[in-house]
């Protein structure tokens, strides 16, 4: 009977820890405020429309915003929920330099993790463009 009680208590603790680490932090970050203001101002959003002339920086900014929404709890060093291993891959707190530590394998991971997320077509195009441009930077270094 005592062993059963231990097992039940241990199970409850494991579930609680798992839930705490899996639930995304709901605090508002700087980029979320920017996203909200863009959504509130369609003219500003149209400036970020993905076209042939969209810069790497614009695509990086949009990709960072999506990643903050879906991956920020682990990849933002300012949050208590951040994970040391995730921060080594990339830290979204590094603003425009968040992507400098990425490898080609990390780009593949970002593509997989953002593939089925609830994002707009503009965001999907920006992420795809960012990934292509970032990958081309690796190819340039190799050549």
PDB file of C-alpha atoms in Angstrom:
ATOM      1  CA  UNK A   1       0.000   0.000   0.000  1.00  0.00           C
ATOM      2  CA  UNK A   2       2.824   2.375   0.882  1.00  0.00           C
ATOM      3  CA  UNK A   3       4.560   1.654  -2.462  1.00  0.00           C
ATOM      4  CA  UNK A   4       1.356   2.463  -4.351  1.00  0.00           C
ATOM      5  CA  UNK A   5       1.138   5.821  -2.562  1.00  0.00           C
ATOM      6  CA  UNK A   6       4.746   6.573  -3.520  1.00  0.00           C
ATOM      7  CA  UNK A   7       4.032   5.731  -7.149  1.00  0.00           C
ATOM      8  CA  UNK A   8       0.949   7.942  -7.245  1.00  0.00           C
ATOM      9  CA  UNK A   9       2.756  10.888  -5.638  1.00  0.00           C
ATOM     10  CA  UNK A  10       5.740  10.443  -7.953  1.00  0.00           C
ATOM     11  CA  UNK A  11       3.412  10.376 -10.964  1.00  0.00           C
ATOM     12  CA  UNK A  12       1.707  13.588  -9.871  1.00  0.00           C
ATOM     13  CA  UNK A  13       5.079  15.319  -9.454  1.00  0.00           C
ATOM     14  CA  UNK A  14       6.221  14.177 -12.909  1.00  0.00           C
ATOM     15  CA  UNK A  15       3.003  15.431 -14.518  1.00  0.00           C
ATOM     16  CA  UNK A  16       3.310  18.786 -12.733  1.00  0.00           C
ATOM     17  CA  UNK A  17       6.922  19.229 -13.842  1.00  0.00           C
ATOM     18  CA  UNK A  18       6.086  18.231 -17.401  1.00  0.00           C
ATOM     19  CA  UNK A  19       3.190  20.673 -17.565  1.00  0.00           C
ATOM     20  CA  UNK A  20       5.303  23.493 -16.171  1.00  0.00           C
ATOM     21  CA  UNK A  21       8.016  22.995 -18.784  1.00  0.00           C
ATOM     22  CA  UNK A  22       5.589  22.521 -21.670  1.00  0.00           C
ATOM     23  CA  UNK A  23       3.262  25.454 -21.059  1.00  0.00           C
ATOM     24  CA  UNK A  24       4.435  28.483 -22.990  1.00  0.00           C
ATOM     25  CA  UNK A  25       5.195  31.629 -21.041  1.00  0.00           C
ATOM     26  CA  UNK A  26       2.378  34.118 -21.527  1.00  0.00           C
ATOM     27  CA  UNK A  27       4.415  37.221 -20.744  1.00  0.00           C
ATOM     28  CA  UNK A  28       4.560  39.831 -23.458  1.00  0.00           C
ATOM     29  CA  UNK A  29       7.884  40.354 -25.148  1.00  0.00           C
ATOM     30  CA  UNK A  30       9.077  43.298 -27.183  1.00  0.00           C
ATOM     31  CA  UNK A  31       8.430  41.605 -30.516  1.00  0.00           C
ATOM     32  CA  UNK A  32       4.844  40.710 -29.594  1.00  0.00           C
ATOM     33  CA  UNK A  33       4.147  44.380 -28.996  1.00  0.00           C
ATOM     34  CA  UNK A  34       5.519  45.121 -32.463  1.00  0.00           C
ATOM     35  CA  UNK A  35       3.368  42.388 -33.992  1.00  0.00           C
ATOM     36  CA  UNK A  36       0.270  43.772 -32.299  1.00  0.00           C
ATOM     37  CA  UNK A  37       0.968  47.275 -33.592  1.00  0.00           C
ATOM     38  CA  UNK A  38       1.498  45.899 -37.110  1.00  0.00           C
ATOM     39  CA  UNK A  39      -1.797  44.016 -36.949  1.00  0.00           C
ATOM     40  CA  UNK A  40      -3.506  47.195 -35.769  1.00  0.00           C
ATOM     41  CA  UNK A  41      -1.986  49.202 -38.639  1.00  0.00           C
ATOM     42  CA  UNK A  42      -2.483  47.464 -42.027  1.00  0.00           C
ATOM     43  CA  UNK A  43      -0.392  50.085 -43.854  1.00  0.00           C
ATOM     44  CA  UNK A  44       2.629  49.226 -41.733  1.00  0.00           C
ATOM     45  CA  UNK A  45       2.038  45.516 -42.356  1.00  0.00           C
ATOM     46  CA  UNK A  46       1.927  46.067 -46.107  1.00  0.00           C
ATOM     47  CA  UNK A  47       5.463  47.483 -45.898  1.00  0.00           C
ATOM     48  CA  UNK A  48       6.575  44.061 -44.686  1.00  0.00           C
ATOM     49  CA  UNK A  49       4.859  42.237 -47.540  1.00  0.00           C
ATOM     50  CA  UNK A  50       7.075  39.540 -48.937  1.00  0.00           C
ATOM     51  CA  UNK A  51       8.168  40.304 -52.465  1.00  0.00           C
ATOM     52  CA  UNK A  52      11.227  39.883 -54.626  1.00  0.00           C
ATOM     53  CA  UNK A  53      12.673  42.983 -52.957  1.00  0.00           C
ATOM     54  CA  UNK A  54      12.217  41.791 -49.373  1.00  0.00           C
ATOM     55  CA  UNK A  55      15.475  42.005 -47.483  1.00  0.00           C
ATOM     56  CA  UNK A  56      17.098  39.384 -45.324  1.00  0.00           C
ATOM     57  CA  UNK A  57      16.622  41.664 -42.303  1.00  0.00           C
ATOM     58  CA  UNK A  58      12.860  41.930 -42.864  1.00  0.00           C
ATOM     59  CA  UNK A  59      12.503  38.167 -43.255  1.00  0.00           C
ATOM     60  CA  UNK A  60      14.658  37.625 -40.178  1.00  0.00           C
ATOM     61  CA  UNK A  61      12.443  39.998 -38.174  1.00  0.00           C
ATOM     62  CA  UNK A  62       9.256  38.210 -39.248  1.00  0.00           C
ATOM     63  CA  UNK A  63      10.791  34.775 -38.629  1.00  0.00           C
ATOM     64  CA  UNK A  64      11.946  35.905 -35.180  1.00  0.00           C
ATOM     65  CA  UNK A  65       8.392  37.056 -34.377  1.00  0.00           C
ATOM     66  CA  UNK A  66       6.964  33.667 -35.334  1.00  0.00           C
ATOM     67  CA  UNK A  67       9.654  31.851 -33.353  1.00  0.00           C
ATOM     68  CA  UNK A  68       8.976  33.989 -30.279  1.00  0.00           C
ATOM     69  CA  UNK A  69       5.348  32.919 -30.449  1.00  0.00           C
ATOM     70  CA  UNK A  70       6.023  29.194 -30.837  1.00  0.00           C
ATOM     71  CA  UNK A  71       9.549  28.676 -29.452  1.00  0.00           C
ATOM     72  CA  UNK A  72      10.124  31.664 -27.182  1.00  0.00           C
ATOM     73  CA  UNK A  73       9.592  29.852 -23.902  1.00  0.00           C
ATOM     74  CA  UNK A  74      12.803  27.877 -24.497  1.00  0.00           C
ATOM     75  CA  UNK A  75      14.752  30.241 -26.785  1.00  0.00           C
ATOM     76  CA  UNK A  76      14.502  33.539 -24.868  1.00  0.00           C
ATOM     77  CA  UNK A  77      17.215  33.869 -22.242  1.00  0.00           C
ATOM     78  CA  UNK A  78      15.221  36.539 -20.407  1.00  0.00           C
ATOM     79  CA  UNK A  79      12.462  34.062 -19.519  1.00  0.00           C
ATOM     80  CA  UNK A  80      12.636  31.723 -16.537  1.00  0.00           C
ATOM     81  CA  UNK A  81      11.434  28.885 -18.758  1.00  0.00           C
ATOM     82  CA  UNK A  82      14.426  29.097 -21.132  1.00  0.00           C
ATOM     83  CA  UNK A  83      16.522  25.995 -21.721  1.00  0.00           C
ATOM     84  CA  UNK A  84      20.320  26.226 -21.799  1.00  0.00           C
ATOM     85  CA  UNK A  85      20.587  23.858 -24.774  1.00  0.00           C
ATOM     86  CA  UNK A  86      18.016  25.861 -26.723  1.00  0.00           C
ATOM     87  CA  UNK A  87      19.837  29.131 -25.998  1.00  0.00           C
ATOM     88  CA  UNK A  88      23.043  27.612 -27.418  1.00  0.00           C
ATOM     89  CA  UNK A  89      21.205  27.028 -30.718  1.00  0.00           C
ATOM     90  CA  UNK A  90      19.720  30.533 -30.850  1.00  0.00           C
ATOM     91  CA  UNK A  91      18.625  33.220 -28.405  1.00  0.00           C
ATOM     92  CA  UNK A  92      15.700  35.343 -29.550  1.00  0.00           C
ATOM     93  CA  UNK A  93      16.789  38.036 -27.076  1.00  0.00           C
ATOM     94  CA  UNK A  94      19.721  38.854 -29.368  1.00  0.00           C
ATOM     95  CA  UNK A  95      17.305  40.927 -31.510  1.00  0.00           C
ATOM     96  CA  UNK A  96      18.676  41.285 -35.063  1.00  0.00           C
ATOM     97  CA  UNK A  97      21.587  38.930 -34.348  1.00  0.00           C
ATOM     98  CA  UNK A  98      19.436  36.052 -33.075  1.00  0.00           C
ATOM     99  CA  UNK A  99      20.388  33.846 -36.036  1.00  0.00           C
ATOM    100  CA  UNK A 100      24.201  34.175 -35.984  1.00  0.00           C
ATOM    101  CA  UNK A 101      24.756  30.869 -34.165  1.00  0.00           C
ATOM    102  CA  UNK A 102      22.521  28.808 -36.474  1.00  0.00           C
ATOM    103  CA  UNK A 103      23.891  25.849 -38.426  1.00  0.00           C
ATOM    104  CA  UNK A 104      22.384  24.236 -41.521  1.00  0.00           C
ATOM    105  CA  UNK A 105      20.905  21.533 -39.276  1.00  0.00           C
ATOM    106  CA  UNK A 106      19.260  24.243 -37.177  1.00  0.00           C
ATOM    107  CA  UNK A 107      17.694  25.724 -40.318  1.00  0.00           C
ATOM    108  CA  UNK A 108      16.175  22.337 -41.099  1.00  0.00           C
ATOM    109  CA  UNK A 109      14.832  22.199 -37.537  1.00  0.00           C
ATOM    110  CA  UNK A 110      13.250  25.639 -37.855  1.00  0.00           C
ATOM    111  CA  UNK A 111      11.646  24.602 -41.145  1.00  0.00           C
ATOM    112  CA  UNK A 112      10.200  21.444 -39.536  1.00  0.00           C
ATOM    113  CA  UNK A 113       8.999  23.192 -36.401  1.00  0.00           C
ATOM    114  CA  UNK A 114       7.290  26.069 -38.209  1.00  0.00           C
ATOM    115  CA  UNK A 115       5.825  23.991 -41.044  1.00  0.00           C
ATOM    116  CA  UNK A 116       2.431  23.198 -39.505  1.00  0.00           C
ATOM    117  CA  UNK A 117       2.074  26.199 -37.214  1.00  0.00           C
ATOM    118  CA  UNK A 118      -0.833  28.591 -37.460  1.00  0.00           C
ATOM    119  CA  UNK A 119       0.950  31.310 -39.446  1.00  0.00           C
ATOM    120  CA  UNK A 120      -0.163  33.641 -42.212  1.00  0.00           C
ATOM    121  CA  UNK A 121       0.918  33.180 -45.817  1.00  0.00           C
ATOM    122  CA  UNK A 122       3.109  36.279 -45.427  1.00  0.00           C
ATOM    123  CA  UNK A 123       4.851  34.714 -42.436  1.00  0.00           C
ATOM    124  CA  UNK A 124       5.306  31.378 -44.248  1.00  0.00           C
ATOM    125  CA  UNK A 125       6.876  33.164 -47.221  1.00  0.00           C
ATOM    126  CA  UNK A 126       9.119  35.231 -44.943  1.00  0.00           C
ATOM    127  CA  UNK A 127      10.309  32.124 -43.091  1.00  0.00           C
ATOM    128  CA  UNK A 128      10.996  30.297 -46.364  1.00  0.00           C
ATOM    129  CA  UNK A 129      12.878  33.314 -47.726  1.00  0.00           C
ATOM    130  CA  UNK A 130      14.850  33.706 -44.490  1.00  0.00           C
ATOM    131  CA  UNK A 131      15.825  30.022 -44.524  1.00  0.00           C
ATOM    132  CA  UNK A 132      16.898  30.183 -48.185  1.00  0.00           C
ATOM    133  CA  UNK A 133      18.946  33.343 -47.686  1.00  0.00           C
ATOM    134  CA  UNK A 134      20.536  32.040 -44.481  1.00  0.00           C
ATOM    135  CA  UNK A 135      21.405  28.750 -46.195  1.00  0.00           C
ATOM    136  CA  UNK A 136      22.963  30.660 -49.106  1.00  0.00           C
ATOM    137  CA  UNK A 137      25.241  32.391 -46.571  1.00  0.00           C
ATOM    138  CA  UNK A 138      26.631  28.960 -45.634  1.00  0.00           C
ATOM    139  CA  UNK A 139      27.150  28.085 -49.300  1.00  0.00           C
ATOM    140  CA  UNK A 140      29.032  31.338 -49.865  1.00  0.00           C
ATOM    141  CA  UNK A 141      31.364  30.555 -46.941  1.00  0.00           C
ATOM    142  CA  UNK A 142      32.030  27.026 -48.285  1.00  0.00           C
ATOM    143  CA  UNK A 143      32.925  28.255 -51.789  1.00  0.00           C
TER     144      UNK A 143
END
